[in-house]
Tab-separated table of C-alpha atoms and ligand atoms in Angstrom:
chain	number	residue	atom	x	y	z
A	1	MET	CA	22.259	-5.139	-11.025
A	2	ASP	CA	21.236	-8.232	-8.622
A	3	PHE	CA	17.821	-9.632	-8.977
A	4	SER	CA	18.276	-12.508	-6.520
A	5	LEU	CA	17.322	-12.647	-2.926
A	6	SER	CA	19.727	-12.670	-0.121
A	7	ALA	CA	19.667	-15.751	2.117
A	8	GLU	CA	18.022	-13.768	4.890
A	9	GLN	CA	15.197	-12.540	2.531
A	10	LYS	CA	14.690	-16.010	1.150
A	11	GLN	CA	14.373	-17.216	4.896
A	12	ILE	CA	11.646	-14.534	5.656
A	13	ARG	CA	9.692	-15.369	2.473
A	14	ASP	CA	9.916	-19.267	3.179
A	15	MET	CA	9.010	-18.462	6.920
A	16	VAL	CA	5.953	-16.182	5.936
A	17	ALA	CA	4.782	-18.477	3.113
A	18	GLU	CA	4.740	-21.601	5.364
A	19	PHE	CA	2.662	-19.496	7.894
A	20	ALA	CA	0.360	-18.273	5.134
A	21	ASP	CA	-0.145	-21.843	3.775
A	22	GLU	CA	-0.629	-23.553	7.059
A	23	GLU	CA	-2.358	-20.959	9.109
A	24	ILE	CA	-3.818	-18.208	6.868
A	25	LYS	CA	-5.102	-19.909	3.937
A	26	PRO	CA	-7.047	-22.606	5.850
A	27	ARG	CA	-8.910	-19.719	7.621
A	28	ALA	CA	-9.383	-17.236	4.522
A	29	ASP	CA	-13.085	-18.634	3.594
A	30	GLU	CA	-14.039	-18.148	7.182
A	31	ILE	CA	-12.596	-14.876	7.748
A	32	ASP	CA	-14.380	-13.857	4.294
A	33	GLU	CA	-17.651	-15.002	5.447
A	34	THR	CA	-17.853	-13.622	8.929
A	35	ASP	CA	-15.710	-10.569	8.381
A	36	GLU	CA	-14.486	-10.755	11.830
A	37	PHE	CA	-11.251	-9.320	12.790
A	38	PRO	CA	-8.861	-12.419	13.143
A	39	GLN	CA	-7.057	-11.533	16.487
A	40	ASP	CA	-5.823	-15.058	16.954
A	41	LEU	CA	-3.955	-14.630	13.640
A	42	VAL	CA	-2.549	-11.192	14.523
A	43	ASP	CA	-1.385	-12.592	17.723
A	44	GLU	CA	0.431	-15.541	16.140
A	45	MET	CA	1.819	-12.987	13.436
A	46	ALA	CA	3.017	-10.828	16.526
A	47	ASP	CA	4.846	-13.920	17.784
A	48	LEU	CA	6.591	-14.272	14.368
A	49	GLY	CA	7.586	-10.470	14.286
A	50	LEU	CA	5.347	-9.770	11.423
A	51	MET	CA	3.639	-6.893	12.967
A	52	GLY	CA	6.668	-4.532	13.062
A	53	MET	CA	8.625	-6.007	10.115
A	54	PRO	CA	10.467	-2.854	8.875
A	55	PHE	CA	11.303	-1.006	12.126
A	56	PRO	CA	14.449	-1.195	14.204
A	57	GLU	CA	14.730	-3.883	17.091
A	58	GLU	CA	15.073	-1.150	19.592
A	59	TYR	CA	11.506	-0.032	18.902
A	60	GLY	CA	10.080	-3.829	19.108
A	61	GLY	CA	10.507	-4.237	15.304
A	62	ALA	CA	12.019	-7.087	13.359
A	63	GLY	CA	14.556	-4.846	11.686
A	64	LEU	CA	13.835	-6.021	8.053
A	65	ASP	CA	14.790	-4.323	5.056
A	66	TYR	CA	11.899	-3.056	2.712
A	67	HIS	CA	12.333	-5.889	0.207
A	68	SER	CA	11.939	-8.465	3.022
A	69	TYR	CA	8.844	-6.409	4.461
A	70	ALA	CA	7.214	-6.324	0.870
A	71	ILE	CA	7.895	-9.855	0.523
A	72	GLY	CA	6.168	-10.827	3.981
A	73	LEU	CA	3.077	-8.794	3.044
A	74	GLU	CA	2.979	-10.478	-0.349
A	75	GLU	CA	2.823	-13.825	1.382
A	76	ILE	CA	0.412	-12.602	4.005
A	77	SER	CA	-1.736	-11.282	1.546
A	78	ARG	CA	-1.600	-14.507	-0.802
A	79	GLY	CA	-3.115	-16.151	2.178
A	80	SER	CA	-5.817	-13.469	2.784
A	81	GLY	CA	-6.377	-9.992	1.351
A	82	GLY	CA	-7.955	-8.722	4.515
A	83	LEU	CA	-4.993	-9.845	6.604
A	84	GLY	CA	-2.751	-8.057	4.060
A	85	THR	CA	-4.610	-4.761	4.730
A	86	VAL	CA	-4.852	-5.330	8.429
A	87	VAL	CA	-0.902	-5.476	8.256
A	88	ALA	CA	-0.377	-2.876	5.730
A	89	ALA	CA	-2.488	-0.195	7.561
A	90	HIS	CA	-1.017	-1.069	10.934
A	91	THR	CA	2.614	-1.131	9.616
A	92	SER	CA	3.062	1.084	6.546
A	93	LEU	CA	0.642	3.643	7.710
A	94	ALA	CA	0.199	4.041	11.453
A	95	GLY	CA	3.655	2.586	12.351
A	96	ASN	CA	5.415	4.584	9.777
A	97	MET	CA	3.890	7.802	10.779
A	98	LEU	CA	5.271	7.116	14.236
A	99	TYR	CA	8.611	6.022	13.084
A	100	GLU	CA	9.330	8.952	10.807
A	101	PHE	CA	7.395	11.960	12.312
A	102	GLY	CA	7.303	10.803	16.121
A	103	ASP	CA	9.844	12.109	18.846
A	104	GLU	CA	11.710	9.422	20.898
A	105	ASP	CA	9.121	9.373	23.712
A	106	GLN	CA	6.237	8.912	21.239
A	107	LYS	CA	8.275	6.203	19.488
A	108	GLN	CA	8.868	4.259	23.010
A	109	GLU	CA	5.204	4.763	23.922
A	110	TYR	CA	3.146	4.102	20.928
A	111	LEU	CA	5.426	2.522	18.117
A	112	THR	CA	6.981	-0.154	20.294
A	113	PRO	CA	3.520	-1.791	21.396
A	114	LEU	CA	2.363	-1.593	17.745
A	115	ASN	CA	5.593	-3.337	16.567
A	116	ARG	CA	5.256	-5.990	19.157
A	117	GLY	CA	1.685	-6.611	18.112
A	118	GLU	CA	0.327	-5.810	21.472
A	119	ASP	CA	-1.584	-2.902	19.929
A	120	VAL	CA	-3.168	-2.480	16.501
A	121	GLY	CA	-2.619	0.766	14.452
A	122	ALA	CA	-4.834	2.768	12.056
A	123	PHE	CA	-4.262	5.793	10.148
A	124	ALA	CA	-7.334	8.182	9.892
A	125	LEU	CA	-6.905	10.663	6.867
A	126	SER	CA	-9.836	10.098	4.607
A	127	GLU	CA	-13.372	11.908	5.170
A	128	ALA	CA	-16.852	11.748	3.705
A	129	GLY	CA	-15.979	14.820	1.490
A	130	ALA	CA	-12.235	14.515	1.261
A	131	GLY	CA	-10.790	11.249	-0.196
A	132	SER	CA	-8.441	12.034	-2.994
A	133	ASP	CA	-8.813	15.753	-2.123
A	134	VAL	CA	-7.214	15.648	1.279
A	135	PRO	CA	-6.882	19.407	1.855
A	136	ALA	CA	-10.641	19.439	1.635
A	137	MET	CA	-10.942	17.808	5.103
A	138	ASP	CA	-13.203	19.327	7.767
A	139	THR	CA	-11.921	17.825	11.001
A	140	THR	CA	-10.309	20.297	13.149
A	141	ALA	CA	-7.991	20.399	16.343
A	142	GLU	CA	-8.211	23.496	18.202
A	143	ARG	CA	-5.664	24.539	20.725
A	144	ASP	CA	-6.819	24.870	24.134
A	145	GLY	CA	-4.013	25.451	26.541
A	146	ASP	CA	-1.800	22.298	26.788
A	147	GLU	CA	-4.579	20.478	24.846
A	148	TYR	CA	-6.066	20.184	21.444
A	149	VAL	CA	-9.869	19.855	20.997
A	150	VAL	CA	-10.781	17.568	17.964
A	151	ASN	CA	-14.146	17.619	16.459
A	152	GLY	CA	-15.231	15.986	13.003
A	153	GLY	CA	-15.395	12.614	11.581
A	154	LYS	CA	-13.179	10.109	9.366
A	155	LEU	CA	-14.406	7.455	6.910
A	156	TRP	CA	-12.832	4.304	5.645
A	157	ILE	CA	-10.447	3.813	8.379
A	158	SER	CA	-8.926	0.266	8.072
A	159	ASN	CA	-8.583	-1.212	11.658
A	160	GLY	CA	-10.358	1.853	12.811
A	161	SER	CA	-12.883	-0.023	15.061
A	162	VAL	CA	-10.269	-2.246	16.588
A	163	ALA	CA	-7.305	0.172	16.789
A	164	ASP	CA	-5.456	1.109	20.057
A	165	THR	CA	-3.434	3.711	18.371
A	166	VAL	CA	-4.900	6.043	15.643
A	167	THR	CA	-2.577	8.522	13.734
A	168	LEU	CA	-5.080	11.237	12.907
A	169	PHE	CA	-5.048	14.360	10.716
A	170	ALA	CA	-7.070	17.446	11.591
A	171	LYS	CA	-6.731	21.021	10.740
A	172	THR	CA	-4.993	23.234	13.221
A	173	ASP	CA	-5.437	26.276	10.847
A	174	PRO	CA	-8.436	25.821	8.619
A	175	GLU	CA	-7.590	28.805	6.689
A	176	ALA	CA	-4.391	27.594	5.454
A	177	GLY	CA	-5.467	24.866	3.320
A	178	SER	CA	-2.883	21.923	3.082
A	179	LYS	CA	-0.520	23.860	5.079
A	180	GLY	CA	-2.782	23.878	7.949
A	181	ILE	CA	-3.256	20.309	8.594
A	182	SER	CA	-1.416	18.735	11.446
A	183	SER	CA	-0.993	14.882	12.524
A	184	PHE	CA	-1.634	13.507	16.039
A	185	VAL	CA	-1.563	10.265	18.163
A	186	VAL	CA	-5.060	9.188	19.188
A	187	ARG	CA	-5.744	6.464	21.808
A	188	PRO	CA	-9.461	5.449	21.305
A	189	GLU	CA	-9.447	3.857	24.935
A	190	GLU	CA	-8.261	7.167	26.714
A	191	ASP	CA	-9.448	9.792	24.879
A	192	ASP	CA	-13.187	10.699	25.617
A	193	GLY	CA	-14.925	11.911	22.485
A	194	PHE	CA	-13.790	9.118	20.057
A	195	HIS	CA	-16.653	7.259	18.641
A	196	VAL	CA	-16.922	4.313	16.278
A	197	GLU	CA	-19.861	5.100	14.167
A	198	GLY	CA	-19.876	1.821	12.354
A	199	THR	CA	-18.208	-0.428	9.778
A	200	GLU	CA	-18.526	-0.774	6.027
A	201	ASP	CA	-20.288	-3.920	4.524
A	202	LYS	CA	-17.897	-4.106	1.704
A	203	LEU	CA	-17.276	-6.090	-1.479
A	204	GLY	CA	-14.220	-7.864	-0.181
A	205	ASP	CA	-11.227	-7.158	2.129
A	206	LYS	CA	-13.275	-8.950	4.768
A	207	GLY	CA	-11.732	-9.410	8.261
A	208	CYS	CA	-10.104	-5.863	8.154
A	209	PRO	CA	-12.823	-3.572	9.710
A	210	THR	CA	-13.170	-0.295	7.792
A	211	ALA	CA	-14.522	2.177	10.135
A	212	GLU	CA	-16.406	5.466	10.331
A	213	LEU	CA	-15.010	7.570	13.152
A	214	ARG	CA	-16.466	10.637	14.832
A	215	PHE	CA	-15.040	13.000	17.299
A	216	ASP	CA	-16.749	15.126	19.616
A	217	ASP	CA	-14.825	17.689	21.714
A	218	MET	CA	-12.101	15.171	21.976
A	219	ARG	CA	-9.385	16.358	24.188
A	220	ILE	CA	-5.734	15.267	23.487
A	221	PRO	CA	-2.601	16.343	25.137
A	222	GLU	CA	-0.282	18.603	23.200
A	223	ASP	CA	2.554	15.900	23.388
A	224	ARG	CA	0.303	13.759	20.909
A	225	LEU	CA	1.064	16.327	18.137
A	226	LEU	CA	3.572	14.623	15.636
A	227	GLY	CA	6.266	16.807	14.548
A	228	GLU	CA	5.210	20.379	13.995
A	229	GLU	CA	1.859	21.841	13.386
A	230	GLY	CA	1.030	22.403	9.706
A	231	ARG	CA	3.226	19.426	8.575
A	232	GLY	CA	0.293	16.924	8.478
A	233	PHE	CA	-0.231	16.895	4.795
A	234	VAL	CA	3.593	16.565	4.093
A	235	HIS	CA	3.454	13.567	6.833
A	236	ALA	CA	0.530	11.905	4.866
A	237	LEU	CA	2.005	11.991	1.454
A	238	LYS	CA	5.390	10.890	2.525
A	239	THR	CA	3.679	7.882	4.502
A	240	LEU	CA	1.324	7.026	1.511
A	241	ASN	CA	4.402	6.855	-0.772
A	242	GLY	CA	6.014	3.825	1.361
A	243	GLY	CA	2.375	2.514	1.774
A	244	ARG	CA	2.024	2.328	-2.015
A	245	ILE	CA	4.941	-0.308	-2.181
A	246	THR	CA	3.011	-2.483	0.270
A	247	ILE	CA	-0.320	-2.286	-1.556
A	248	ALA	CA	1.845	-3.441	-4.462
A	249	ALA	CA	2.624	-6.198	-2.352
A	250	ARG	CA	-0.847	-7.093	-1.404
A	251	SER	CA	-1.643	-6.964	-5.133
A	252	ILE	CA	1.028	-9.350	-5.882
A	253	GLY	CA	0.177	-11.775	-3.268
A	254	LEU	CA	-3.455	-11.950	-4.335
A	255	ALA	CA	-2.560	-12.178	-8.242
A	256	ARG	CA	-0.130	-15.117	-7.203
A	257	ALA	CA	-2.871	-16.818	-5.409
A	258	ALA	CA	-5.179	-16.591	-8.228
A	259	LEU	CA	-2.479	-18.012	-10.673
A	260	GLU	CA	-1.505	-20.726	-8.369
A	261	ASP	CA	-5.215	-21.886	-8.034
A	262	ALA	CA	-5.742	-21.468	-11.935
A	263	LEU	CA	-2.689	-23.470	-12.599
A	264	GLU	CA	-3.969	-26.398	-10.299
A	265	TYR	CA	-7.537	-26.288	-11.652
A	266	SER	CA	-6.581	-26.203	-15.344
A	267	GLN	CA	-4.630	-29.357	-14.701
A	268	ASP	CA	-7.380	-31.235	-12.793
A	269	ARG	CA	-10.281	-30.043	-14.833
A	270	GLU	CA	-10.820	-32.037	-18.139
A	271	GLN	CA	-13.113	-31.100	-20.968
A	272	PHE	CA	-13.060	-32.850	-24.348
A	273	ASP	CA	-11.186	-35.956	-22.838
A	274	GLN	CA	-8.206	-33.797	-21.875
A	275	PRO	CA	-6.948	-31.298	-18.964
A	276	ILE	CA	-8.007	-27.923	-19.996
A	277	SER	CA	-4.332	-26.880	-19.454
A	278	GLU	CA	-3.763	-28.737	-22.989
A	279	PHE	CA	-5.641	-25.826	-24.769
A	280	GLN	CA	-3.456	-23.170	-25.945
A	281	THR	CA	-5.721	-20.547	-25.035
A	282	ILE	CA	-5.543	-21.506	-21.298
A	283	GLN	CA	-1.784	-21.706	-21.610
A	284	HIS	CA	-1.542	-18.239	-22.990
A	285	LYS	CA	-3.590	-17.012	-20.254
A	286	LEU	CA	-1.579	-18.622	-17.827
A	287	ALA	CA	1.669	-17.199	-19.456
A	288	ASP	CA	0.265	-13.653	-19.468
A	289	MET	CA	-0.788	-13.954	-15.780
A	290	ASP	CA	2.532	-15.063	-14.661
A	291	THR	CA	4.296	-12.328	-16.864
A	292	LYS	CA	2.391	-9.468	-15.446
A	293	VAL	CA	3.117	-10.867	-12.020
A	294	GLN	CA	6.755	-10.889	-12.520
A	295	ALA	CA	6.884	-7.484	-13.988
A	296	ALA	CA	4.690	-6.213	-11.014
A	297	LYS	CA	7.232	-7.597	-8.698
A	298	MET	CA	10.204	-5.908	-10.420
A	299	LEU	CA	8.392	-2.431	-10.075
A	300	MET	CA	7.927	-3.079	-6.454
A	301	HIS	CA	11.273	-4.149	-5.916
A	302	ARG	CA	12.693	-1.019	-7.853
A	303	ALA	CA	10.529	1.086	-5.585
A	304	ALA	CA	11.595	-0.711	-2.484
A	305	ASP	CA	15.279	-0.234	-3.649
A	306	ARG	CA	15.150	3.416	-4.107
A	307	LYS	CA	13.465	3.891	-0.724
A	308	MET	CA	16.163	2.067	0.982
A	309	ARG	CA	18.846	3.975	-0.688
A	310	GLY	CA	17.196	7.379	0.459
A	311	GLU	CA	16.473	8.288	-3.184
A	312	ASP	CA	13.272	10.158	-4.274
A	313	TYR	CA	10.719	7.254	-5.116
A	314	ILE	CA	7.369	9.063	-5.584
A	315	LYS	CA	7.041	8.002	-9.401
A	316	GLN	CA	8.505	4.500	-8.775
A	317	ALA	CA	5.897	3.768	-5.883
A	318	ALA	CA	3.010	5.161	-7.785
A	319	GLN	CA	4.166	3.086	-10.701
A	320	ALA	CA	4.552	-0.022	-8.821
A	321	LYS	CA	1.188	0.399	-6.998
A	322	LEU	CA	-0.758	1.553	-10.298
A	323	TYR	CA	0.695	-1.526	-12.356
A	324	ALA	CA	0.351	-4.176	-9.590
A	325	SER	CA	-3.178	-3.309	-8.530
A	326	GLU	CA	-4.330	-3.463	-12.046
A	327	VAL	CA	-2.566	-6.674	-12.667
A	328	SER	CA	-4.230	-8.089	-9.576
A	329	ARG	CA	-7.565	-7.455	-10.917
A	330	GLU	CA	-6.799	-8.634	-14.557
A	331	VAL	CA	-4.933	-11.920	-13.023
A	332	ALA	CA	-7.979	-12.538	-10.671
A	333	ASN	CA	-10.267	-12.148	-13.496
A	334	GLU	CA	-8.552	-14.724	-15.689
A	335	GLY	CA	-8.282	-16.864	-12.605
A	336	ILE	CA	-12.180	-16.849	-12.643
A	337	GLN	CA	-12.205	-17.426	-16.339
A	338	ILE	CA	-9.948	-20.444	-16.310
A	339	HIS	CA	-12.544	-21.936	-13.652
A	340	GLY	CA	-15.438	-21.355	-15.801
A	341	GLY	CA	-18.802	-21.557	-14.112
A	342	TYR	CA	-17.097	-22.749	-10.899
A	343	GLY	CA	-15.077	-19.717	-10.723
A	344	TYR	CA	-18.236	-17.757	-10.360
A	345	THR	CA	-19.386	-19.632	-7.271
A	346	LYS	CA	-18.120	-19.710	-3.774
A	347	ASP	CA	-17.055	-23.248	-4.304
A	348	PHE	CA	-13.675	-21.915	-5.176
A	349	PRO	CA	-11.556	-18.804	-3.991
A	350	ALA	CA	-11.135	-17.447	-7.314
A	351	GLU	CA	-14.122	-14.878	-6.930
A	352	ARG	CA	-12.696	-13.830	-3.335
A	353	TYR	CA	-9.450	-12.967	-5.118
A	354	TYR	CA	-11.349	-10.765	-7.528
A	355	ARG	CA	-13.377	-8.957	-4.531
A	356	ASP	CA	-10.079	-8.529	-2.830
A	357	ALA	CA	-8.062	-7.294	-5.736
A	358	LYS	CA	-10.391	-4.646	-6.698
A	359	LEU	CA	-9.741	-2.640	-3.685
A	360	ASN	CA	-6.110	-2.301	-4.718
A	361	GLU	CA	-7.108	0.168	-7.405
A	362	ILE	CA	-8.873	2.407	-4.984
A	363	TYR	CA	-7.092	2.908	-1.567
A	364	GLU	CA	-3.826	4.585	-0.920
A	365	GLY	CA	-4.319	6.691	-4.049
A	366	THR	CA	-6.770	5.589	-6.899
A	367	SER	CA	-5.296	4.628	-10.234
A	368	GLU	CA	-6.438	7.866	-11.687
A	369	VAL	CA	-4.723	9.974	-9.215
A	370	LEU	CA	-1.514	7.887	-9.399
A	371	ARG	CA	-1.430	8.649	-13.263
A	372	ASN	CA	-1.745	12.176	-12.408
A	373	THR	CA	1.196	11.914	-9.889
A	374	ILE	CA	3.312	9.964	-12.500
A	375	ALA	CA	2.578	12.448	-15.267
A	376	ASN	CA	3.433	15.357	-12.888
A	377	GLU	CA	6.665	13.660	-12.069
A	378	LEU	CA	7.445	13.222	-15.839
A	379	LEU	CA	6.469	16.597	-16.700
A	380	GLU	CA	8.260	18.452	-13.822
B	1	FAD	C1	-11.644	-0.604	1.937
B	1	FAD	C2	-11.080	0.608	2.147
B	1	FAD	C3	-10.105	0.935	3.076
B	1	FAD	C4	-9.551	2.199	3.268
B	1	FAD	N1	-8.628	2.368	4.231
B	1	FAD	C5	-8.223	3.697	4.503
B	1	FAD	C6	-7.444	4.107	5.719
B	1	FAD	O1	-7.126	3.147	6.366
B	1	FAD	N2	-7.249	5.498	5.898
B	1	FAD	C7	-7.731	6.374	5.184
B	1	FAD	O2	-7.552	7.628	5.609
B	1	FAD	N3	-8.263	6.048	4.159
B	1	FAD	C8	-8.791	4.929	3.603
B	1	FAD	N4	-9.511	4.484	2.464
B	1	FAD	C9	-9.806	5.628	1.803
B	1	FAD	C10	-9.411	5.715	0.389
B	1	FAD	O3	-7.923	6.173	0.455
B	1	FAD	C11	-10.172	6.582	-0.520
B	1	FAD	O4	-11.360	5.814	-0.728
B	1	FAD	C12	-9.504	6.942	-1.809
B	1	FAD	O5	-8.507	7.779	-1.620
B	1	FAD	C13	-10.484	7.608	-2.546
B	1	FAD	O6	-11.120	8.657	-2.224
B	1	FAD	P1	-12.897	8.751	-2.442
B	1	FAD	O7	-13.255	7.218	-1.931
B	1	FAD	O8	-13.301	9.989	-1.634
B	1	FAD	O9	-13.094	8.774	-3.971
B	1	FAD	P2	-12.928	10.304	-4.682
B	1	FAD	O10	-11.901	11.082	-4.341
B	1	FAD	O11	-14.313	11.087	-4.536
B	1	FAD	O12	-12.879	9.651	-6.144
B	1	FAD	C14	-13.958	9.288	-6.956
B	1	FAD	C15	-13.439	9.163	-8.377
B	1	FAD	O13	-13.027	10.336	-8.998
B	1	FAD	C16	-11.650	10.086	-9.236
B	1	FAD	N5	-10.801	11.408	-9.008
B	1	FAD	C17	-10.733	11.933	-8.005
B	1	FAD	N6	-9.961	12.967	-8.009
B	1	FAD	C18	-9.442	12.984	-9.171
B	1	FAD	C19	-8.633	13.770	-10.006
B	1	FAD	N7	-7.982	14.741	-9.535
B	1	FAD	N8	-8.017	13.351	-11.188
B	1	FAD	C20	-8.839	12.296	-11.841
B	1	FAD	N9	-9.638	11.564	-11.305
B	1	FAD	C21	-9.850	11.768	-9.855
B	1	FAD	C22	-11.082	9.016	-8.415
B	1	FAD	O14	-9.916	8.306	-9.143
B	1	FAD	C23	-12.185	8.025	-8.564
B	1	FAD	O15	-12.402	7.318	-9.548
B	1	FAD	C24	-10.084	3.201	2.382
B	1	FAD	C25	-10.788	2.996	1.413
B	1	FAD	C26	-11.441	1.717	1.310
B	1	FAD	C27	-12.591	1.567	0.075
């Protein structure tokens, strides 16, 4: 068992960490305030190969292993939680759907521009009445000659209002429950009937637009079907498994940001004629924060390791995401506490980390649903 990073993994970490410190962090407050999609940073990340990290170079990707991808996403999220979601939804969800379930033509046509960062991707699964309960979805795709006619709507779609390529789930056989769901590629600019209804005003995760989408008799050619009809639910579950490793990475990045700031502040801030870092209570908080971050990292890399070996990793990914997401909220909470009253204001990013961290416990499987998943795996 080797816990050390390879030379290449260290190089990726250092490169993305430098980019996060020099380019993302100085912009993070502005992104939080304006809630605008930071296209210029996405373009810069594309130049660095960060918009297609885990995919082969033949499809425009960076060809990194999953550990490196997770480390890269951790560093991006340490800079900005919103940007972390932009990259995670684009890569782990939209990109992975195409890589795993697309045919060669679909990979060349849709995955390659995503990996090069020329296009932005989104993953449209959730609906108003179908969040955790995916098979309850109402969106339909009815076959009509060599086309599908899509009707319905999606909610909470990260990157949904800026995406060039959307991987969409719809029922091709509404009577067949989860076996009647199929997955498709949708191109908002080309497909008449695709509408962005609006974006959510959220607690955090600013800069990543969370959109409501509507489809009115949207006609898409049959060659946009991913894999076979009826396999969409399986595609979604498999994709979300890999995605959970990267939400663990986003969680760890945010927790590390909160810890780094708390360490610095505790040594600067003096009360009772000494830095507050001299108080054992504060030291113990810092010790607990770091211990939790390190444990979360191990769970993340354990899941990534199993994924790369081609072994089943449902339980490991669920555990990594469950634990890391709760750690991110706890560590961000303690970060505010160490900043005292200042932590509750916008003078410091401590409160932003907390708002951004909360989301980790909700998307790509809520903590409750992940506990169900883990228990099911244990009891099987
Ligand atoms: C900012 C943001 C970005 C998102 N991005 C995307 C995206 O890009 N693509 C996409 O498709 N979706 C996205 N989502 C949707 C997200 O995945 C769902 O919000 C999530 O799956 C929960 O669904 P829900 O909101 O309908 O809550 P519900 O499923 O209604 O859950 C409500 C509560 O009930 C609990 N609950 C539900 N079922 C069970 C159960 N069986 N056992 C125990 N407890 C249960 C939940 O844990 C939760 O506490 C995003 C959401 C947000 C907030």
